[in-house]
Amino acid sequence: MGVAGEVQYQPYPGPQDQVQVQQVIVTGPAPRTNVILSWISCICCFPIGIVAVVKAHDADRRLMYRGDLDGARRSAEVAKYFAIAALVVAGIIILGGTGFLIFLFGFLLPSIDPS
């Protein structure tokens, strides 16, 4: 203990007190970001396709700028699921619309008597 008014100094940290930071580098093939599939699905079904485009570009940004392969893989997978969902919804809408038109012009309108 020191006397009142006396300044006590902390010892300078030695080599045993230093912290070493190690960077973990994940190697492997870069994940597919599904950007093209997402844009095609956006053209087919806009509301669901836009989510796929946003996630695909998020995966691309994580991969290119941050080097986050796991985050890029997760975002690319979500983009793929939304793109497939958009394509399925668009297919259902197209098939449903085609079926309705066939019913309308093939069965309903010919049965109406013009006279």
PDB file of C-alpha atoms in Angstrom:
ATOM      1  CA  MET A   1       0.000   0.000   0.000  1.00  0.00           C
ATOM      2  CA  GLY A   2       1.185   3.411  -0.841  1.00  0.00           C
ATOM      3  CA  VAL A   3       1.022   6.646   1.018  1.00  0.00           C
ATOM      4  CA  ALA A   4      -1.816   9.058   0.247  1.00  0.00           C
ATOM      5  CA  GLY A   5      -1.054  11.025  -2.902  1.00  0.00           C
ATOM      6  CA  GLU A   6       1.426   8.462  -4.200  1.00  0.00           C
ATOM      7  CA  VAL A   7       0.774   7.153  -7.738  1.00  0.00           C
ATOM      8  CA  GLN A   8       0.918   3.432  -8.289  1.00  0.00           C
ATOM      9  CA  TYR A   9       1.670   2.096 -11.731  1.00  0.00           C
ATOM     10  CA  GLN A  10       0.464  -1.152 -13.224  1.00  0.00           C
ATOM     11  CA  PRO A  11       3.193  -3.314 -14.699  1.00  0.00           C
ATOM     12  CA  TYR A  12       3.422  -3.408 -18.501  1.00  0.00           C
ATOM     13  CA  PRO A  13       1.797  -6.593 -19.811  1.00  0.00           C
ATOM     14  CA  GLY A  14       4.385  -9.101 -20.870  1.00  0.00           C
ATOM     15  CA  PRO A  15       4.242 -11.592 -23.723  1.00  0.00           C
ATOM     16  CA  GLN A  16       2.197 -14.023 -21.654  1.00  0.00           C
ATOM     17  CA  ASP A  17      -0.648 -11.472 -21.361  1.00  0.00           C
ATOM     18  CA  GLN A  18      -1.024 -10.794 -25.093  1.00  0.00           C
ATOM     19  CA  VAL A  19      -4.009 -12.159 -26.968  1.00  0.00           C
ATOM     20  CA  GLN A  20      -3.526 -13.917 -30.269  1.00  0.00           C
ATOM     21  CA  VAL A  21      -6.352 -13.839 -32.792  1.00  0.00           C
ATOM     22  CA  GLN A  22      -6.628 -16.638 -35.293  1.00  0.00           C
ATOM     23  CA  GLN A  23      -8.712 -16.366 -38.422  1.00  0.00           C
ATOM     24  CA  VAL A  24     -10.564 -19.491 -39.435  1.00  0.00           C
ATOM     25  CA  ILE A  25     -10.615 -19.953 -43.183  1.00  0.00           C
ATOM     26  CA  VAL A  26     -13.234 -22.300 -44.558  1.00  0.00           C
ATOM     27  CA  THR A  27     -12.156 -23.919 -47.762  1.00  0.00           C
ATOM     28  CA  GLY A  28     -14.263 -25.610 -50.325  1.00  0.00           C
ATOM     29  CA  PRO A  29     -16.153 -24.790 -53.457  1.00  0.00           C
ATOM     30  CA  ALA A  30     -18.072 -21.544 -53.519  1.00  0.00           C
ATOM     31  CA  PRO A  31     -21.814 -22.079 -53.175  1.00  0.00           C
ATOM     32  CA  ARG A  32     -24.114 -21.400 -56.094  1.00  0.00           C
ATOM     33  CA  THR A  33     -25.980 -18.191 -55.335  1.00  0.00           C
ATOM     34  CA  ASN A  34     -28.997 -18.982 -57.581  1.00  0.00           C
ATOM     35  CA  VAL A  35     -29.208 -15.427 -58.950  1.00  0.00           C
ATOM     36  CA  ILE A  36     -30.374 -16.456 -62.424  1.00  0.00           C
ATOM     37  CA  LEU A  37     -33.011 -18.847 -61.088  1.00  0.00           C
ATOM     38  CA  SER A  38     -34.231 -16.108 -58.755  1.00  0.00           C
ATOM     39  CA  TRP A  39     -34.617 -13.567 -61.559  1.00  0.00           C
ATOM     40  CA  ILE A  40     -36.502 -16.076 -63.704  1.00  0.00           C
ATOM     41  CA  SER A  41     -38.827 -16.827 -60.808  1.00  0.00           C
ATOM     42  CA  CYS A  42     -39.275 -13.077 -60.240  1.00  0.00           C
ATOM     43  CA  ILE A  43     -40.482 -12.723 -63.828  1.00  0.00           C
ATOM     44  CA  CYS A  44     -42.919 -15.630 -63.370  1.00  0.00           C
ATOM     45  CA  CYS A  45     -44.326 -14.733 -59.946  1.00  0.00           C
ATOM     46  CA  PHE A  46     -43.261 -11.322 -58.684  1.00  0.00           C
ATOM     47  CA  PRO A  47     -44.220 -11.348 -54.975  1.00  0.00           C
ATOM     48  CA  ILE A  48     -42.452 -14.602 -54.132  1.00  0.00           C
ATOM     49  CA  GLY A  49     -39.707 -14.144 -56.730  1.00  0.00           C
ATOM     50  CA  ILE A  50     -38.576 -10.814 -55.286  1.00  0.00           C
ATOM     51  CA  VAL A  51     -37.791 -12.531 -51.982  1.00  0.00           C
ATOM     52  CA  ALA A  52     -35.693 -15.065 -53.886  1.00  0.00           C
ATOM     53  CA  VAL A  53     -33.828 -12.243 -55.672  1.00  0.00           C
ATOM     54  CA  VAL A  54     -33.096 -10.440 -52.398  1.00  0.00           C
ATOM     55  CA  LYS A  55     -31.786 -13.618 -50.740  1.00  0.00           C
ATOM     56  CA  ALA A  56     -29.714 -14.556 -53.804  1.00  0.00           C
ATOM     57  CA  HIS A  57     -28.070 -11.150 -53.848  1.00  0.00           C
ATOM     58  CA  ASP A  58     -27.520 -11.409 -50.102  1.00  0.00           C
ATOM     59  CA  ALA A  59     -25.727 -14.711 -50.706  1.00  0.00           C
ATOM     60  CA  ASP A  60     -23.668 -13.109 -53.468  1.00  0.00           C
ATOM     61  CA  ARG A  61     -22.746 -10.171 -51.220  1.00  0.00           C
ATOM     62  CA  ARG A  62     -21.792 -12.470 -48.325  1.00  0.00           C
ATOM     63  CA  LEU A  63     -19.643 -14.562 -50.619  1.00  0.00           C
ATOM     64  CA  MET A  64     -17.878 -11.805 -52.545  1.00  0.00           C
ATOM     65  CA  TYR A  65     -17.358  -9.090 -49.955  1.00  0.00           C
ATOM     66  CA  ARG A  66     -17.323 -10.836 -46.601  1.00  0.00           C
ATOM     67  CA  GLY A  67     -16.044 -14.295 -47.448  1.00  0.00           C
ATOM     68  CA  ASP A  68     -18.807 -15.816 -45.294  1.00  0.00           C
ATOM     69  CA  LEU A  69     -19.265 -19.177 -47.022  1.00  0.00           C
ATOM     70  CA  ASP A  70     -21.714 -20.609 -44.490  1.00  0.00           C
ATOM     71  CA  GLY A  71     -23.922 -17.516 -44.549  1.00  0.00           C
ATOM     72  CA  ALA A  72     -23.776 -17.483 -48.341  1.00  0.00           C
ATOM     73  CA  ARG A  73     -24.792 -21.151 -48.443  1.00  0.00           C
ATOM     74  CA  ARG A  74     -27.761 -20.528 -46.146  1.00  0.00           C
ATOM     75  CA  SER A  75     -28.952 -17.498 -48.115  1.00  0.00           C
ATOM     76  CA  ALA A  76     -28.519 -19.330 -51.422  1.00  0.00           C
ATOM     77  CA  GLU A  77     -30.585 -22.243 -50.106  1.00  0.00           C
ATOM     78  CA  VAL A  78     -33.395 -19.932 -48.985  1.00  0.00           C
ATOM     79  CA  ALA A  79     -33.246 -18.193 -52.382  1.00  0.00           C
ATOM     80  CA  LYS A  80     -33.553 -21.557 -54.131  1.00  0.00           C
ATOM     81  CA  TYR A  81     -36.582 -22.554 -52.042  1.00  0.00           C
ATOM     82  CA  PHE A  82     -38.360 -19.256 -52.726  1.00  0.00           C
ATOM     83  CA  ALA A  83     -37.509 -19.431 -56.442  1.00  0.00           C
ATOM     84  CA  ILE A  84     -38.924 -22.954 -56.705  1.00  0.00           C
ATOM     85  CA  ALA A  85     -42.034 -21.880 -54.778  1.00  0.00           C
ATOM     86  CA  ALA A  86     -42.506 -18.935 -57.160  1.00  0.00           C
ATOM     87  CA  LEU A  87     -42.179 -21.203 -60.193  1.00  0.00           C
ATOM     88  CA  VAL A  88     -44.680 -23.698 -58.732  1.00  0.00           C
ATOM     89  CA  VAL A  89     -47.180 -20.925 -57.957  1.00  0.00           C
ATOM     90  CA  ALA A  90     -46.738 -19.508 -61.466  1.00  0.00           C
ATOM     91  CA  GLY A  91     -47.306 -22.988 -62.942  1.00  0.00           C
ATOM     92  CA  ILE A  92     -50.477 -23.442 -60.906  1.00  0.00           C
ATOM     93  CA  ILE A  93     -51.763 -20.036 -62.013  1.00  0.00           C
ATOM     94  CA  ILE A  94     -50.985 -20.769 -65.671  1.00  0.00           C
ATOM     95  CA  LEU A  95     -52.588 -24.221 -65.558  1.00  0.00           C
ATOM     96  CA  GLY A  96     -55.602 -22.892 -63.676  1.00  0.00           C
ATOM     97  CA  GLY A  97     -56.060 -20.035 -66.130  1.00  0.00           C
ATOM     98  CA  THR A  98     -55.712 -22.365 -69.091  1.00  0.00           C
ATOM     99  CA  GLY A  99     -58.235 -24.777 -67.592  1.00  0.00           C
ATOM    100  CA  PHE A 100     -60.655 -21.925 -66.972  1.00  0.00           C
ATOM    101  CA  LEU A 101     -60.349 -20.690 -70.572  1.00  0.00           C
ATOM    102  CA  ILE A 102     -60.859 -24.209 -71.933  1.00  0.00           C
ATOM    103  CA  PHE A 103     -63.947 -24.568 -69.755  1.00  0.00           C
ATOM    104  CA  LEU A 104     -65.247 -21.137 -70.751  1.00  0.00           C
ATOM    105  CA  PHE A 105     -64.734 -21.382 -74.517  1.00  0.00           C
ATOM    106  CA  GLY A 106     -65.120 -25.132 -74.881  1.00  0.00           C
ATOM    107  CA  PHE A 107     -68.124 -25.887 -72.727  1.00  0.00           C
ATOM    108  CA  LEU A 108     -69.842 -22.801 -71.370  1.00  0.00           C
ATOM    109  CA  LEU A 109     -70.030 -20.449 -74.365  1.00  0.00           C
ATOM    110  CA  PRO A 110     -71.028 -23.054 -76.991  1.00  0.00           C
ATOM    111  CA  SER A 111     -73.974 -24.096 -74.831  1.00  0.00           C
ATOM    112  CA  ILE A 112     -75.471 -20.573 -74.895  1.00  0.00           C
ATOM    113  CA  ASP A 113     -78.154 -20.291 -77.573  1.00  0.00           C
ATOM    114  CA  PRO A 114     -77.468 -17.221 -79.735  1.00  0.00           C
ATOM    115  CA  SER A 115     -81.102 -16.818 -80.846  1.00  0.00           C
TER     116      SER A 115
END
